[in-house]
CSV table of C-alpha atoms in Angstrom, one decimal:
chain,number,residue,atom,x,y,z
A,256,MET,CA,63.2,-53.5,6.9
A,257,HIS,CA,65.3,-56.5,7.9
A,258,TRP,CA,62.2,-58.2,10.0
A,259,PHE,CA,59.5,-57.9,7.0
A,260,GLY,CA,62.1,-59.9,5.1
A,261,SER,CA,62.2,-62.7,7.4
A,262,LEU,CA,58.3,-62.9,7.6
A,263,GLN,CA,56.5,-65.5,5.9
A,264,THR,CA,54.9,-64.9,2.6
A,265,THR,CA,51.5,-65.0,3.5
A,266,THR,CA,52.3,-62.7,6.4
A,267,LYS,CA,53.6,-60.1,3.7
A,268,PHE,CA,50.9,-60.3,1.8
A,269,GLY,CA,48.6,-59.9,4.5
A,270,LEU,CA,50.3,-56.8,5.9
A,271,SER,CA,50.6,-55.4,2.5
A,272,PHE,CA,47.1,-55.9,2.1
A,273,GLY,CA,46.1,-54.6,5.5
A,274,LEU,CA,48.3,-51.3,4.5
A,275,MET,CA,46.8,-50.7,1.1
A,276,LEU,CA,42.9,-51.5,2.8
A,277,THR,CA,43.8,-48.5,5.4
A,278,ILE,CA,45.2,-46.4,2.7
A,279,ILE,CA,41.8,-46.9,0.5
A,280,VAL,CA,40.0,-46.4,3.7
A,281,THR,CA,41.9,-43.3,4.7
A,282,GLU,CA,41.2,-42.1,1.1
A,283,MET,CA,37.8,-42.4,1.2
A,284,ILE,CA,37.4,-41.1,4.8
A,285,ILE,CA,39.1,-37.6,3.6
A,286,GLY,CA,37.3,-37.7,0.3
A,287,PHE,CA,33.6,-38.1,2.1
A,288,ALA,CA,35.0,-35.1,4.7
A,289,ALA,CA,36.0,-32.8,1.7
A,290,MET,CA,32.7,-33.3,-0.3
A,291,THR,CA,30.5,-33.0,3.0
A,292,ALA,CA,32.3,-29.8,3.7
A,293,LEU,CA,31.4,-28.4,-0.1
A,294,TRP,CA,28.2,-29.5,-0.1
A,295,GLN,CA,27.3,-27.4,2.9
A,296,ALA,CA,29.3,-24.5,1.6
A,297,ASN,CA,27.4,-25.0,-1.3
A,298,ASN,CA,24.4,-25.2,0.2
A,299,ALA,CA,24.6,-22.2,2.3
A,300,LEU,CA,25.5,-20.5,-0.9
A,301,GLN,CA,22.1,-21.5,-2.2
A,302,GLN,CA,20.3,-20.1,0.6
A,303,SER,CA,22.4,-16.5,0.8
A,304,THR,CA,21.6,-16.5,-3.0
A,305,GLU,CA,18.0,-16.8,-2.4
A,306,ILE,CA,18.0,-14.4,0.5
A,307,GLN,CA,19.6,-12.1,-1.8
A,308,ARG,CA,16.9,-12.7,-4.6
A,309,LEU,CA,14.2,-12.2,-2.3
A,310,ALA,CA,15.4,-9.0,-0.6
A,311,MET,CA,16.2,-7.4,-3.9
A,312,THR,CA,12.3,-8.6,-5.4
A,313,ILE,CA,11.2,-6.8,-2.2
A,314,GLY,CA,13.1,-3.8,-3.0
A,315,ARG,CA,12.1,-3.3,-6.5
A,316,ASN,CA,8.5,-4.3,-5.8
A,317,TRP,CA,8.5,-1.5,-3.1
A,318,GLU,CA,9.8,0.9,-5.7
A,319,ALA,CA,6.9,-0.1,-8.1
A,320,THR,CA,4.5,0.6,-5.3
A,321,ARG,CA,5.4,4.0,-4.6
A,322,ARG,CA,5.6,4.9,-8.4
A,323,LEU,CA,2.4,3.5,-8.9
A,324,GLN,CA,0.9,5.2,-6.0
A,325,ARG,CA,2.0,8.6,-7.2
A,326,ASP,CA,0.4,7.4,-10.8
A,327,PHE,CA,-3.1,6.6,-9.2
A,328,PHE,CA,-3.6,10.1,-8.1
A,329,LEU,CA,-2.1,11.6,-11.5
A,330,GLN,CA,-4.1,9.4,-13.5
A,331,SER,CA,-7.2,10.0,-11.8
A,332,ALA,CA,-7.3,13.6,-12.7
A,333,ILE,CA,-6.4,12.8,-16.5
A,334,VAL,CA,-8.5,9.3,-17.1
A,335,GLY,CA,-10.6,9.1,-13.9
A,336,ALA,CA,-10.6,7.5,-11.1
A,337,ASP,CA,-12.0,4.4,-12.3
A,338,GLU,CA,-9.9,3.5,-15.2
A,339,ALA,CA,-6.6,4.7,-12.8
A,340,TYR,CA,-8.0,2.5,-9.7
A,341,ARG,CA,-8.4,-0.6,-12.4
A,342,VAL,CA,-4.9,0.1,-14.0
A,343,GLN,CA,-2.5,1.9,-11.1
A,344,ALA,CA,-4.2,1.0,-7.7
A,345,MET,CA,-4.9,-2.7,-8.2
A,346,ALA,CA,-1.2,-3.5,-9.5
A,347,SER,CA,0.2,-1.4,-6.7
A,348,ALA,CA,-2.3,-3.2,-4.4
A,349,GLY,CA,-0.6,-6.7,-5.9
A,350,LYS,CA,3.0,-5.1,-5.3
A,351,ILE,CA,2.3,-4.4,-1.7
A,352,ALA,CA,0.7,-8.3,-1.4
A,353,GLU,CA,3.8,-9.4,-2.6
A,354,VAL,CA,6.4,-7.2,-0.9
A,355,ILE,CA,4.3,-8.6,2.6
A,356,ARG,CA,4.4,-12.0,1.3
A,357,ASP,CA,8.4,-12.4,0.4
A,358,GLY,CA,9.2,-10.6,3.4
A,359,ALA,CA,7.8,-13.0,5.5
A,360,THR,CA,9.1,-15.9,3.3
A,361,LEU,CA,12.5,-13.8,4.0
A,362,LYS,CA,12.1,-13.8,7.5
A,363,ARG,CA,11.7,-17.4,7.8
A,364,MET,CA,14.4,-18.5,5.7
A,365,ILE,CA,17.0,-15.9,7.6
A,366,ALA,CA,15.6,-17.4,11.0
A,367,ALA,CA,16.2,-21.3,9.6
A,368,SER,CA,19.3,-20.7,7.7
A,369,ALA,CA,22.9,-20.8,9.1
A,370,THR,CA,23.5,-17.0,8.2
A,371,SER,CA,25.5,-15.1,10.0
A,372,GLU,CA,24.9,-13.1,13.6
A,373,ALA,CA,25.2,-9.8,11.8
A,374,MET,CA,22.4,-11.1,9.3
A,375,ARG,CA,20.2,-12.3,12.1
A,376,GLU,CA,20.4,-8.8,13.7
A,377,ARG,CA,18.4,-7.4,10.9
A,378,LEU,CA,15.7,-9.5,11.6
A,379,PRO,CA,13.9,-6.4,14.0
A,380,ASP,CA,14.4,-4.0,10.7
A,381,LEU,CA,12.8,-7.0,8.7
A,382,ASP,CA,9.7,-6.7,11.3
A,383,LEU,CA,9.3,-3.2,11.1
A,384,ILE,CA,9.8,-2.9,7.6
A,385,LEU,CA,6.6,-5.3,7.2
A,386,ALA,CA,4.7,-3.8,9.9
A,387,THR,CA,4.9,-0.6,8.3
A,388,VAL,CA,4.3,-1.8,4.6
A,389,SER,CA,1.0,-3.1,6.1
A,390,GLN,CA,-0.1,0.4,7.5
A,391,TYR,CA,0.7,1.7,4.4
A,392,ALA,CA,-1.4,-0.9,2.3
A,393,THR,CA,-4.3,0.1,4.8
A,394,ALA,CA,-3.8,4.4,4.4
A,395,TYR,CA,-3.3,3.4,0.5
A,396,GLN,CA,-6.6,1.6,0.5
A,397,ASP,CA,-8.8,4.5,2.2
A,398,ALA,CA,-6.7,6.9,-0.1
A,399,THR,CA,-8.0,5.2,-3.0
A,400,GLU,CA,-11.3,4.9,-1.6
A,401,LEU,CA,-11.5,8.2,-1.0
A,402,GLU,CA,-10.5,9.1,-4.3
A,403,LEU,CA,-12.9,7.0,-5.7
A,404,ARG,CA,-15.5,8.6,-3.9
A,405,LEU,CA,-14.1,11.9,-4.8
A,406,ALA,CA,-13.6,11.4,-8.6
A,407,SER,CA,-15.6,8.7,-10.1
A,408,ARG,CA,-17.2,9.4,-13.4
A,409,ASP,CA,-20.3,7.3,-12.6
A,410,ALA,CA,-21.3,8.7,-9.5
A,411,GLY,CA,-18.3,10.6,-7.6
A,412,LEU,CA,-18.8,13.8,-5.5
A,413,ARG,CA,-17.2,15.8,-8.5
A,414,THR,CA,-20.1,14.2,-11.0
A,415,GLN,CA,-23.0,14.7,-8.7
A,416,LEU,CA,-22.0,18.7,-7.9
A,417,GLU,CA,-21.3,19.1,-12.0
A,418,GLY,CA,-25.1,17.4,-12.6
A,419,THR,CA,-26.4,19.7,-9.6
A,420,SER,CA,-24.7,22.7,-10.8
A,421,SER,CA,-26.1,22.3,-14.5
A,422,HIS,CA,-29.3,22.0,-13.4
A,423,LEU,CA,-29.1,25.1,-11.3
A,424,SER,CA,-27.6,27.1,-13.9
A,425,THR,CA,-30.8,25.9,-16.3
A,426,LEU,CA,-33.1,27.2,-13.4
A,427,LEU,CA,-31.3,30.4,-13.4
A,428,THR,CA,-31.7,31.1,-16.8
A,429,SER,CA,-35.1,31.0,-17.2
A,430,ALA,CA,-35.6,33.8,-14.7
A,431,ARG,CA,-35.7,37.8,-15.9
A,432,GLU,CA,-33.0,38.6,-14.1
A,433,HIS,CA,-31.0,35.5,-15.0
A,434,GLU,CA,-27.6,38.0,-15.3
A,435,THR,CA,-27.5,39.0,-12.0
A,436,LEU,CA,-28.3,35.4,-10.8
A,437,ASN,CA,-25.6,33.9,-12.9
A,438,ALA,CA,-23.1,36.4,-12.1
A,439,LEU,CA,-23.6,35.7,-8.3
A,440,TYR,CA,-23.5,31.6,-9.3
A,441,TYR,CA,-20.3,31.7,-11.2
A,442,GLU,CA,-18.8,33.7,-8.5
A,443,LEU,CA,-19.7,31.4,-6.1
A,444,ARG,CA,-18.3,28.5,-8.6
A,445,PHE,CA,-15.0,30.4,-8.8
A,446,LEU,CA,-14.6,30.6,-5.1
A,447,GLU,CA,-15.6,26.7,-4.4
A,448,GLU,CA,-12.9,25.8,-7.1
A,449,ALA,CA,-10.2,28.5,-6.1
A,450,THR,CA,-7.1,26.7,-4.4
A,451,GLN,CA,-7.1,29.1,-1.6
A,452,HIS,CA,-11.1,29.9,-1.2
A,453,THR,CA,-12.2,31.1,2.1
A,454,PRO,CA,-15.5,29.6,3.6
A,455,ASP,CA,-16.5,33.1,4.7
A,456,ALA,CA,-16.7,34.7,1.2
A,457,THR,CA,-18.1,31.5,-0.4
A,458,ALA,CA,-20.9,31.8,2.4
A,459,ALA,CA,-21.7,35.4,1.8
A,460,VAL,CA,-22.0,34.7,-2.2
A,461,SER,CA,-24.2,31.4,-1.1
A,462,ALA,CA,-26.6,33.7,1.1
A,463,ARG,CA,-26.6,36.7,-1.5
A,464,LEU,CA,-27.8,34.3,-4.3
A,465,ARG,CA,-30.4,32.7,-2.1
A,466,GLN,CA,-31.9,36.1,-1.4
A,467,SER,CA,-31.8,37.1,-5.1
A,468,ILE,CA,-33.5,33.8,-6.4
A,469,GLU,CA,-35.9,34.2,-3.1
A,470,GLN,CA,-36.9,37.5,-5.0
A,471,SER,CA,-36.6,36.4,-8.6
A,472,SER,CA,-39.3,36.6,-11.0
A,473,LEU,CA,-39.2,32.8,-11.1
A,474,PRO,CA,-42.6,31.1,-10.4
A,475,ARG,CA,-42.7,29.5,-6.6
A,476,ASP,CA,-41.9,26.0,-7.9
A,477,ARG,CA,-39.0,26.7,-9.5
A,478,ILE,CA,-37.6,29.4,-6.5
A,479,GLU,CA,-38.5,26.2,-4.5
A,480,ASP,CA,-36.7,23.6,-7.2
A,481,ALA,CA,-33.5,26.2,-7.5
A,482,LEU,CA,-33.0,26.8,-3.7
A,483,ALA,CA,-33.2,23.0,-3.1
A,484,THR,CA,-30.6,22.5,-5.8
A,485,LEU,CA,-28.6,25.3,-4.2
A,486,ALA,CA,-28.8,23.6,-0.8
A,487,THR,CA,-27.6,20.4,-2.2
A,488,TYR,CA,-24.9,22.1,-4.1
A,489,GLU,CA,-23.6,23.7,-0.8
A,490,GLN,CA,-24.1,20.5,0.6
A,491,LEU,CA,-21.8,18.8,-2.2
A,492,ALA,CA,-19.4,21.4,-2.1
A,493,GLU,CA,-18.6,21.0,1.8
A,494,THR,CA,-18.4,16.9,1.4
A,495,ILE,CA,-16.0,17.5,-1.6
A,496,ALA,CA,-13.9,20.1,0.4
A,497,GLN,CA,-13.9,17.8,3.6
A,498,THR,CA,-12.8,14.7,1.3
A,499,GLU,CA,-10.1,16.6,-0.6
A,500,THR,CA,-8.7,17.2,2.9
A,501,LEU,CA,-9.1,14.0,4.1
A,502,ILE,CA,-7.2,13.1,0.9
A,503,GLN,CA,-4.2,15.0,1.4
A,504,GLU,CA,-3.9,13.8,5.2
A,505,LYS,CA,-3.9,10.5,3.9
A,506,LEU,CA,-1.0,11.1,1.0
A,507,ALA,CA,1.0,12.9,4.0
A,508,THR,CA,0.7,9.7,6.1
A,509,LEU,CA,2.0,7.7,2.9
A,510,ALA,CA,4.7,10.0,2.3
A,511,GLY,CA,5.7,9.2,6.1
A,512,LEU,CA,5.4,5.7,6.0
A,513,GLY,CA,6.7,5.0,2.5
A,514,ASN,CA,10.0,7.3,3.7
A,515,SER,CA,10.3,5.3,7.0
A,516,VAL,CA,10.5,2.1,5.1
A,517,GLU,CA,13.2,3.1,2.6
A,518,PRO,CA,16.0,3.3,5.0
A,519,ASN,CA,15.4,0.3,6.7
A,520,LEU,CA,14.9,-1.4,3.3
A,521,VAL,CA,18.4,-0.3,2.0
A,522,THR,CA,20.0,-1.3,5.3
A,523,LEU,CA,18.8,-4.9,5.0
A,524,LEU,CA,20.0,-4.8,1.3
A,525,ALA,CA,23.6,-4.0,2.4
A,526,ALA,CA,23.2,-6.7,4.7
A,527,VAL,CA,22.1,-9.3,2.4
A,528,ASN,CA,24.6,-8.3,0.0
A,529,THR,CA,27.3,-8.6,2.3
A,530,GLU,CA,26.1,-11.8,3.9
A,531,SER,CA,26.0,-13.0,0.0
A,532,GLY,CA,29.8,-12.1,-0.6
A,533,ARG,CA,30.8,-13.8,2.8
A,534,ALA,CA,28.7,-17.0,1.7
A,535,ARG,CA,30.6,-17.0,-1.6
A,536,LEU,CA,34.0,-16.4,0.0
A,537,GLN,CA,33.2,-19.3,2.4
A,538,ILE,CA,32.8,-21.5,-0.7
A,539,GLU,CA,35.8,-20.7,-2.4
A,540,GLN,CA,37.9,-21.0,0.8
A,541,THR,CA,36.0,-24.7,1.5
A,542,ARG,CA,36.9,-26.0,-2.7
A,543,GLN,CA,40.7,-24.8,-1.9
A,544,MET,CA,40.7,-26.6,1.7
A,545,ALA,CA,38.8,-29.7,0.0
A,546,VAL,CA,41.6,-29.7,-2.9
A,547,GLN,CA,44.3,-29.5,-0.6
A,548,MET,CA,43.1,-32.5,1.3
A,549,LEU,CA,42.3,-34.4,-1.5
A,550,VAL,CA,45.7,-33.7,-3.2
A,551,GLY,CA,47.5,-34.3,0.0
A,552,ALA,CA,45.5,-38.0,0.3
A,553,VAL,CA,46.7,-38.9,-2.8
A,554,ILE,CA,50.3,-38.0,-2.2
A,555,ALA,CA,50.4,-39.5,1.3
A,556,GLY,CA,48.5,-42.5,-0.5
A,557,VAL,CA,51.2,-42.7,-3.0
A,558,LEU,CA,54.0,-42.8,-0.6
A,559,LEU,CA,52.6,-45.4,1.8
A,560,ALA,CA,51.6,-47.3,-1.4
A,561,LEU,CA,55.8,-47.2,-2.1
């Protein structure tokens, strides 16, 4: 340091000031780099947390959709299709809409954020989930409309059948042969309402009832009314059977679509949770690195100052 002592005072102050300025600038650069790394890591963590929240929300809403769908058909038989549609079906439709909306948002976030390659590989699974949920929504809407047509207490097919049945029973009761006619009528009702009824047996009983009505002691106008009412009853019963078959087909479709969504949804949730854990680990490592950089810069600055 002999050369430093031989310098003029102003030169010494200039060199010292330059060194201190270099230390300050270096500290600022290191601090800025550390804070930038922390900001980027924290931003990645926030994005990962939002992705995780959306994925969990999709999972909860999908679970609620399946539960409400089951409840709709159960409650339809208890409180009526109209009330069940207002409570369960409308709520389920809202949940489906939220699943599709959140799924589209999640897809955009994954595509735009700095997620891992493993997370981006889940995008086709998400596309498949959204497509299947859309198909589920269409099938569910068809099934609820069929159930309303069948079980609405105001103008449903079963309500119409009950009214037609009551009118036919009243007409048959006024005949002298009412016991025979009513026996055939109730046998027909029993066969129509049986879980495993055969169309041939039902048609045979219906033909016997029609023949008995034609040969009864009822006035001609009542006979014609009874025959027309019986024809309406048969038509409604056939339409009800067809509608019930369609509903069962829709329910089978819903079960298949729902079961195909859930494995992909579980895979997506697992990938999202893994990505969230990776982001938390990354920000912790970045914090430690930033602290080490700042501490090292301070120590180096002190040593240089001394």
